[in-house]
PDB file of N, CA and C in Angstrom:
ATOM      1  N   MET A   1      -7.281   5.476  -0.367  1.00 70.00           N
ATOM      2  CA  MET A   1      -7.679   4.479  -0.982  1.00 70.00           C
ATOM      3  C   MET A   1      -6.781   2.957  -0.823  1.00 70.00           C
ATOM      4  N   ASN A   2      -5.276   3.611  -0.598  1.00 91.00           N
ATOM      5  CA  ASN A   2      -4.398   2.631  -0.365  1.00 91.00           C
ATOM      6  C   ASN A   2      -4.669   1.902   1.009  1.00 91.00           C
ATOM      7  N   GLU A   3      -5.034   2.493   1.800  1.00 89.00           N
ATOM      8  CA  GLU A   3      -5.416   1.867   3.577  1.00 89.00           C
ATOM      9  C   GLU A   3      -6.452   0.953   3.042  1.00 89.00           C
ATOM     10  N   GLU A   4      -7.386   1.279   2.364  1.00 91.00           N
ATOM     11  CA  GLU A   4      -8.539   0.128   1.932  1.00 91.00           C
ATOM     12  C   GLU A   4      -8.267  -0.983   1.119  1.00 91.00           C
ATOM     13  N   ASN A   5      -7.336  -0.579   0.222  1.00 93.00           N
ATOM     14  CA  ASN A   5      -6.949  -1.556  -0.365  1.00 93.00           C
ATOM     15  C   ASN A   5      -6.213  -3.014   0.656  1.00 93.00           C
ATOM     16  N   TYR A   6      -5.140  -2.015   1.409  1.00 94.00           N
ATOM     17  CA  TYR A   6      -4.444  -3.111   2.282  1.00 94.00           C
ATOM     18  C   TYR A   6      -5.390  -3.680   3.465  1.00 94.00           C
ATOM     19  N   LEU A   7      -6.822  -3.024   3.931  1.00 95.00           N
ATOM     20  CA  LEU A   7      -7.560  -3.809   4.778  1.00 95.00           C
ATOM     21  C   LEU A   7      -8.224  -5.367   4.133  1.00 95.00           C
ATOM     22  N   ARG A   8      -8.419  -5.135   2.649  1.00 95.00           N
ATOM     23  CA  ARG A   8      -9.083  -5.812   1.913  1.00 95.00           C
ATOM     24  C   ARG A   8      -8.437  -7.054   1.486  1.00 95.00           C
ATOM     25  N   SER A   9      -6.708  -6.721   1.449  1.00 96.00           N
ATOM     26  CA  SER A   9      -5.968  -7.846   1.213  1.00 96.00           C
ATOM     27  C   SER A   9      -5.861  -8.574   2.670  1.00 96.00           C
ATOM     28  N   LYS A  10      -5.842  -7.736   3.694  1.00 97.00           N
ATOM     29  CA  LYS A  10      -5.615  -8.544   5.363  1.00 97.00           C
ATOM     30  C   LYS A  10      -6.978  -9.147   5.413  1.00 97.00           C
ATOM     31  N   MET A  11      -8.003  -9.071   4.683  1.00 96.00           N
ATOM     32  CA  MET A  11      -9.267  -9.972   4.998  1.00 96.00           C
ATOM     33  C   MET A  11      -9.414 -11.068   4.232  1.00 96.00           C
ATOM     34  N   VAL A  12      -8.598 -10.970   2.839  1.00 97.00           N
ATOM     35  CA  VAL A  12      -8.361 -12.356   2.051  1.00 97.00           C
ATOM     36  C   VAL A  12      -7.728 -13.215   2.544  1.00 97.00           C
ATOM     37  N   GLN A  13      -6.396 -12.485   3.319  1.00 98.00           N
ATOM     38  CA  GLN A  13      -5.254 -13.794   3.705  1.00 98.00           C
ATOM     39  C   GLN A  13      -5.851 -14.052   4.984  1.00 98.00           C
ATOM     40  N   ALA A  14      -6.877 -13.283   6.089  1.00 98.00           N
ATOM     41  CA  ALA A  14      -7.655 -14.093   7.256  1.00 98.00           C
ATOM     42  C   ALA A  14      -8.368 -15.153   6.725  1.00 98.00           C
ATOM     43  N   LEU A  15      -9.391 -15.182   5.630  1.00 97.00           N
ATOM     44  CA  LEU A  15     -10.171 -15.924   5.305  1.00 97.00           C
ATOM     45  C   LEU A  15      -9.576 -17.298   4.622  1.00 97.00           C
ATOM     46  N   LYS A  16      -8.354 -17.146   4.073  1.00 98.00           N
ATOM     47  CA  LYS A  16      -7.612 -18.406   3.360  1.00 98.00           C
ATOM     48  C   LYS A  16      -7.191 -18.696   4.814  1.00 98.00           C
ATOM     49  N   ARG A  17      -6.549 -17.815   5.549  1.00 98.00           N
ATOM     50  CA  ARG A  17      -6.019 -18.720   6.838  1.00 98.00           C
ATOM     51  C   ARG A  17      -7.105 -19.594   8.021  1.00 98.00           C
ATOM     52  N   GLU A  18      -7.987 -18.977   7.865  1.00 98.00           N
ATOM     53  CA  GLU A  18      -9.239 -19.704   8.516  1.00 98.00           C
ATOM     54  C   GLU A  18      -9.713 -20.871   7.999  1.00 98.00           C
ATOM     55  N   ARG A  19      -9.686 -20.859   6.549  1.00 98.00           N
ATOM     56  CA  ARG A  19     -10.190 -22.100   6.237  1.00 98.00           C
ATOM     57  C   ARG A  19      -8.982 -23.222   6.116  1.00 98.00           C
ATOM     58  N   ARG A  20      -7.437 -22.774   5.872  1.00 98.00           N
ATOM     59  CA  ARG A  20      -6.510 -23.648   6.541  1.00 98.00           C
ATOM     60  C   ARG A  20      -6.584 -24.434   7.434  1.00 98.00           C
ATOM     61  N   MET A  21      -6.812 -23.426   8.721  1.00 98.00           N
ATOM     62  CA  MET A  21      -6.901 -24.095   9.704  1.00 98.00           C
ATOM     63  C   MET A  21      -7.889 -24.889  10.644  1.00 98.00           C
ATOM     64  N   LEU A  22      -9.264 -24.553   9.601  1.00 98.00           N
ATOM     65  CA  LEU A  22     -10.471 -25.691   9.721  1.00 98.00           C
ATOM     66  C   LEU A  22     -10.261 -26.777   9.342  1.00 98.00           C
ATOM     67  N   ALA A  23      -9.567 -26.590   8.065  1.00 98.00           N
ATOM     68  CA  ALA A  23      -8.872 -28.001   7.259  1.00 98.00           C
ATOM     69  C   ALA A  23      -8.282 -29.194   8.448  1.00 98.00           C
ATOM     70  N   GLU A  24      -7.220 -28.397   9.033  1.00 98.00           N
ATOM     71  CA  GLU A  24      -6.354 -28.844  10.016  1.00 98.00           C
ATOM     72  C   GLU A  24      -6.667 -29.431  11.185  1.00 98.00           C
ATOM     73  N   GLY A  25      -7.977 -28.737  11.479  1.00 98.00           N
ATOM     74  CA  GLY A  25      -8.887 -29.051  13.065  1.00 98.00           C
ATOM     75  C   GLY A  25      -8.261 -27.844  14.138  1.00 98.00           C
ATOM     76  N   ARG A  26      -7.339 -27.003  13.716  1.00 98.00           N
ATOM     77  CA  ARG A  26      -6.808 -26.089  14.616  1.00 98.00           C
ATOM     78  C   ARG A  26      -7.970 -25.192  14.593  1.00 98.00           C
ATOM     79  N   LEU A  27      -8.974 -25.188  15.815  1.00 98.00           N
ATOM     80  CA  LEU A  27     -10.110 -24.556  15.783  1.00 98.00           C
ATOM     81  C   LEU A  27     -10.005 -23.049  16.370  1.00 98.00           C
ATOM     82  N   LEU A  28      -9.136 -23.163  17.386  1.00 98.00           N
ATOM     83  CA  LEU A  28      -8.682 -22.082  18.121  1.00 98.00           C
ATOM     84  C   LEU A  28      -7.900 -20.855  17.309  1.00 98.00           C
ATOM     85  N   GLU A  29      -6.959 -21.414  16.265  1.00 98.00           N
ATOM     86  CA  GLU A  29      -6.332 -20.417  15.250  1.00 98.00           C
ATOM     87  C   GLU A  29      -7.454 -20.079  14.250  1.00 98.00           C
ATOM     88  N   ALA A  30      -8.480 -20.898  13.863  1.00 98.00           N
ATOM     89  CA  ALA A  30      -9.558 -20.755  12.811  1.00 98.00           C
ATOM     90  C   ALA A  30     -10.092 -19.350  13.669  1.00 98.00           C
ATOM     91  N   LEU A  31     -10.931 -19.552  14.729  1.00 98.00           N
ATOM     92  CA  LEU A  31     -11.028 -18.353  15.437  1.00 98.00           C
ATOM     93  C   LEU A  31     -10.649 -17.109  15.454  1.00 98.00           C
ATOM     94  N   ASP A  32      -9.327 -17.368  15.710  1.00 98.00           N
ATOM     95  CA  ASP A  32      -8.364 -16.255  15.713  1.00 98.00           C
ATOM     96  C   ASP A  32      -8.458 -15.327  14.313  1.00 98.00           C
ATOM     97  N   ALA A  33      -8.277 -16.165  13.304  1.00 98.00           N
ATOM     98  CA  ALA A  33      -8.133 -15.761  11.820  1.00 98.00           C
ATOM     99  C   ALA A  33      -9.721 -15.262  11.467  1.00 98.00           C
ATOM    100  N   ARG A  34     -10.661 -15.620  11.980  1.00 98.00           N
ATOM    101  CA  ARG A  34     -12.016 -15.216  11.901  1.00 98.00           C
ATOM    102  C   ARG A  34     -12.088 -13.644  12.476  1.00 98.00           C
ATOM    103  N   TYR A  35     -11.543 -13.595  14.028  1.00 98.00           N
ATOM    104  CA  TYR A  35     -11.429 -12.413  14.564  1.00 98.00           C
ATOM    105  C   TYR A  35     -10.675 -11.312  13.624  1.00 98.00           C
ATOM    106  N   GLU A  36      -9.635 -11.425  13.042  1.00 98.00           N
ATOM    107  CA  GLU A  36      -8.912 -10.694  12.399  1.00 98.00           C
ATOM    108  C   GLU A  36      -9.636 -10.132  11.038  1.00 98.00           C
ATOM    109  N   TYR A  37     -10.320 -11.299  10.615  1.00 97.00           N
ATOM    110  CA  TYR A  37     -10.882 -10.636   9.128  1.00 97.00           C
ATOM    111  C   TYR A  37     -12.164  -9.788   9.775  1.00 97.00           C
ATOM    112  N   ARG A  38     -13.020 -10.049  10.939  1.00 97.00           N
ATOM    113  CA  ARG A  38     -13.963  -9.399  11.372  1.00 97.00           C
ATOM    114  C   ARG A  38     -13.741  -7.540  11.774  1.00 97.00           C
ATOM    115  N   ARG A  39     -12.052  -7.613  12.166  1.00 97.00           N
ATOM    116  CA  ARG A  39     -11.440  -6.734  12.762  1.00 97.00           C
ATOM    117  C   ARG A  39     -11.464  -5.589  11.359  1.00 97.00           C
ATOM    118  N   CYS A  40     -10.899  -6.233  10.715  1.00 96.00           N
ATOM    119  CA  CYS A  40     -10.277  -5.577   9.293  1.00 96.00           C
ATOM    120  C   CYS A  40     -11.510  -4.809   8.303  1.00 96.00           C
ATOM    121  N   ARG A  41     -12.891  -5.784   8.381  1.00 95.00           N
ATOM    122  CA  ARG A  41     -13.670  -5.432   7.901  1.00 95.00           C
ATOM    123  C   ARG A  41     -14.432  -4.451   8.779  1.00 95.00           C
ATOM    124  N   GLN A  42     -14.563  -4.083   9.887  1.00 95.00           N
ATOM    125  CA  GLN A  42     -15.115  -3.003  10.521  1.00 95.00           C
ATOM    126  C   GLN A  42     -14.263  -1.985  10.384  1.00 95.00           C
ATOM    127  N   GLN A  43     -12.989  -1.946  10.433  1.00 94.00           N
ATOM    128  CA  GLN A  43     -12.042  -1.028  10.320  1.00 94.00           C
ATOM    129  C   GLN A  43     -12.551  -0.299   8.548  1.00 94.00           C
ATOM    130  N   LEU A  44     -12.543  -1.231   7.879  1.00 92.00           N
ATOM    131  CA  LEU A  44     -12.911  -0.891   6.474  1.00 92.00           C
ATOM    132  C   LEU A  44     -14.357  -0.223   6.442  1.00 92.00           C
ATOM    133  N   LEU A  45     -15.115  -0.245   6.870  1.00 92.00           N
ATOM    134  CA  LEU A  45     -16.510   0.227   7.260  1.00 92.00           C
ATOM    135  C   LEU A  45     -16.509   1.362   7.693  1.00 92.00           C
ATOM    136  N   SER A  46     -15.919   1.633   8.621  1.00 91.00           N
ATOM    137  CA  SER A  46     -15.765   2.925   9.745  1.00 91.00           C
ATOM    138  C   SER A  46     -14.675   3.766   9.088  1.00 91.00           C
ATOM    139  N   TYR A  47     -13.935   3.298   8.033  1.00 83.00           N
ATOM    140  CA  TYR A  47     -13.135   3.774   7.155  1.00 83.00           C
ATOM    141  C   TYR A  47     -14.038   4.600   6.131  1.00 83.00           C
ATOM    142  N   GLY A  48     -14.769   3.964   5.538  1.00 75.00           N
ATOM    143  CA  GLY A  48     -15.772   4.576   4.527  1.00 75.00           C
ATOM    144  C   GLY A  48     -16.911   5.607   5.198  1.00 75.00           C
ATOM    145  N   GLU A  49     -16.913   5.334   6.357  1.00 68.00           N
ATOM    146  CA  GLU A  49     -18.213   6.509   7.120  1.00 68.00           C
ATOM    147  C   GLU A  49     -17.088   7.282   7.171  1.00 68.00           C
ATOM    148  N   ILE A  50     -16.022   7.522   7.554  1.00 63.00           N
ATOM    149  CA  ILE A  50     -15.303   8.638   7.726  1.00 63.00           C
ATOM    150  C   ILE A  50     -14.969   9.461   6.947  1.00 63.00           C
ATOM    151  N   VAL A  51     -14.881   9.066   5.691  1.00 60.00           N
ATOM    152  CA  VAL A  51     -14.259   9.319   4.153  1.00 60.00           C
ATOM    153  C   VAL A  51     -15.576   9.681   3.442  1.00 60.00           C
ATOM    154  N   GLY A  52     -16.691   9.178   4.113  1.00 53.00           N
ATOM    155  CA  GLY A  52     -18.261   9.867   3.585  1.00 53.00           C
ATOM    156  C   GLY A  52     -18.386   9.006   2.490  1.00 53.00           C
ATOM    157  N   THR A  53     -18.003   7.745   1.918  1.00 47.00           N
ATOM    158  CA  THR A  53     -18.122   7.269   0.814  1.00 47.00           C
ATOM    159  C   THR A  53     -18.794   5.926   1.132  1.00 47.00           C
TER     160      THR A  53
END
């Protein structure tokens, strides 16, 4: 459960960073943040499959 919460918090941070980078016009950094969000989301989904929930 702690791993899941950690991944969720990283997802929230990545989305906030993406919005901030987009507002500043820093598109490559925004894409990096979106990639981080998607990576954490995929880990969270695969973690759920492994645990069976």
